[in-house]
Amino acid sequence: MVTRAFDAFIKGDWHLESTTPNGETVKGAATVNADGGGNSARTITWTSGPEPIAWHGGWLHRGGHLVLDVYEAPKGVSRLTGGQALTVPKEVGENVSLTFPWQPPGHKDTSDGQVLKVTYKNKVLRIVHSEGGHSESVHVCTRA
């Protein structure tokens, strides 16, 4: 099995399609920078609405923790910090099926049972956010 460092895996341009628990689907694009040091910046631009909406943030991968922060969001949205997935590996293969405990921004820990179910195959990353069995959102990211 071919593996690569997490930085090399996540780096690049992605097409996004996210479906919320209520069935609403939005599309967009993401650019993830990676300098090889386990942290860098990312930009997500949602294009489904009348005007593109950009979110700018950063990520840090250390000791199995992948921390995601949003530094700049649309007007009226608070800065979101502290969201993190736990047990994220240092290296990623070409075919992946993993589940990570998820601590959403603003939560103290992962005790409410939220998880990210992640699969990767044929250049498609699929992330299912399960809110403790109550609802799910699905995020499909395809390499551009």
Coordinates of C-alpha atoms in Angstrom, one line a residue:
M1 CA 0.0 0.0 0.0
V2 CA 1.3 3.4 -0.9
T3 CA 1.1 6.0 1.9
R4 CA 2.0 9.6 2.1
A5 CA 2.4 12.1 4.9
F6 CA -0.9 13.8 6.0
D7 CA 0.4 17.2 4.7
A8 CA 1.0 15.7 1.2
F9 CA -2.4 14.0 1.3
I10 CA -4.5 17.0 2.2
K11 CA -2.6 19.6 0.1
G12 CA -4.2 21.0 -3.0
D13 CA -7.4 22.0 -4.6
W14 CA -10.7 20.1 -4.0
H15 CA -14.3 20.3 -5.3
L16 CA -16.8 20.2 -2.4
E17 CA -20.4 19.1 -2.0
S18 CA -21.9 19.2 1.4
T19 CA -25.4 17.9 2.4
T20 CA -26.8 19.0 5.8
P21 CA -29.0 16.9 8.0
N22 CA -32.1 18.6 6.6
G23 CA -31.1 17.7 3.0
E24 CA -29.8 21.0 1.8
T25 CA -26.8 20.6 -0.5
V26 CA -24.2 23.3 -1.2
K27 CA -21.2 23.2 -3.5
G28 CA -17.9 24.9 -3.5
A29 CA -14.2 24.6 -3.7
A30 CA -11.3 24.4 -1.2
T31 CA -7.6 25.1 -1.4
V32 CA -5.5 23.6 1.3
N33 CA -1.9 24.8 1.7
A34 CA 0.6 22.6 3.4
D35 CA 4.2 23.4 4.1
G36 CA 5.3 20.0 5.4
G37 CA 5.3 21.2 9.0
G38 CA 1.9 19.9 10.0
N39 CA 0.1 23.2 9.8
S40 CA -1.0 25.8 7.3
A41 CA -4.0 27.6 5.8
R42 CA -7.1 26.7 4.0
T43 CA -9.8 28.5 2.1
I44 CA -13.3 27.3 1.3
T45 CA -15.5 29.2 -1.1
W46 CA -19.1 28.1 -1.3
T47 CA -20.6 28.8 -4.7
S48 CA -24.2 27.6 -4.5
G49 CA -25.7 30.9 -3.4
P50 CA -26.2 34.1 -5.4
E51 CA -22.7 35.2 -4.5
P52 CA -19.6 33.2 -3.5
I53 CA -19.0 33.0 0.2
A54 CA -15.4 32.5 1.4
W55 CA -14.2 31.0 4.7
H56 CA -10.5 31.3 5.6
G57 CA -8.8 29.3 8.3
G58 CA -6.0 27.2 9.4
W59 CA -5.2 23.6 10.4
L60 CA -2.7 22.0 12.7
H61 CA -1.9 18.3 12.8
R62 CA 0.1 17.1 15.9
G63 CA 0.1 14.0 18.0
G64 CA -3.0 12.5 16.3
H65 CA -5.1 15.7 16.8
L66 CA -6.2 17.6 13.7
V67 CA -7.3 21.1 14.9
L68 CA -9.4 23.2 12.5
D69 CA -9.9 27.0 13.0
V70 CA -11.9 29.5 11.0
Y71 CA -10.3 33.0 11.1
E72 CA -12.5 34.8 8.6
A73 CA -16.1 33.9 7.9
P74 CA -19.2 35.6 6.4
K75 CA -20.6 38.6 8.2
G76 CA -22.7 37.5 11.2
V77 CA -20.8 34.2 11.8
S78 CA -18.6 34.1 14.8
R79 CA -15.0 33.0 14.6
L80 CA -14.9 29.2 15.0
T81 CA -12.0 27.8 16.8
G82 CA -11.1 24.6 18.6
G83 CA -12.8 22.0 16.4
Q84 CA -10.6 18.9 16.3
A85 CA -10.6 15.3 15.1
L86 CA -8.7 12.8 17.3
T87 CA -6.6 9.8 16.3
V88 CA -5.8 11.2 12.9
P89 CA -2.8 9.2 11.4
K90 CA 0.5 10.7 10.4
E91 CA 0.3 9.0 7.0
V92 CA -2.6 8.3 4.7
G93 CA -3.0 5.5 2.0
E94 CA -4.8 5.5 -1.3
N95 CA -7.8 3.6 0.2
V96 CA -8.9 4.7 3.6
S97 CA -11.8 3.9 5.9
L98 CA -11.5 5.4 9.4
T99 CA -13.6 6.9 12.2
F100 CA -12.4 9.8 14.3
P101 CA -13.9 11.2 17.5
W102 CA -14.9 14.8 16.7
Q103 CA -14.9 17.7 19.1
P104 CA -16.9 20.6 17.3
P105 CA -15.8 24.2 17.9
G106 CA -17.0 25.4 21.3
H107 CA -17.3 21.9 22.8
K108 CA -15.1 20.9 25.7
D109 CA -14.5 17.3 24.6
T110 CA -15.8 14.4 22.5
S111 CA -18.1 12.9 25.2
D112 CA -21.3 13.6 23.3
G113 CA -20.4 10.8 20.8
Q114 CA -19.9 12.9 17.7
V115 CA -17.7 11.2 15.1
L116 CA -16.3 11.7 11.6
K117 CA -16.5 8.7 9.4
V118 CA -13.9 9.1 6.7
T119 CA -13.3 7.2 3.5
Y120 CA -10.9 7.9 0.6
K121 CA -10.8 6.1 -2.7
N122 CA -10.2 7.1 -6.3
K123 CA -9.4 10.7 -5.4
V124 CA -12.7 11.1 -3.5
L125 CA -12.7 12.0 0.2
R126 CA -16.1 11.4 1.9
I127 CA -16.6 12.7 5.4
V128 CA -19.8 11.8 7.3
H129 CA -20.3 13.9 10.5
S130 CA -22.5 11.9 12.8
E131 CA -23.9 13.9 15.7
G132 CA -24.0 11.2 18.3
G133 CA -26.5 9.1 16.2
H134 CA -29.0 12.0 16.0
S135 CA -28.3 13.4 12.5
E136 CA -25.6 13.3 9.8
S137 CA -24.1 15.7 7.4
V138 CA -22.1 14.4 4.4
H139 CA -19.2 16.2 2.8
V140 CA -17.8 14.9 -0.5
C141 CA -14.4 16.3 -1.5
T142 CA -13.0 15.4 -5.0
R143 CA -9.5 16.3 -6.0
A144 CA -9.6 19.1 -8.6

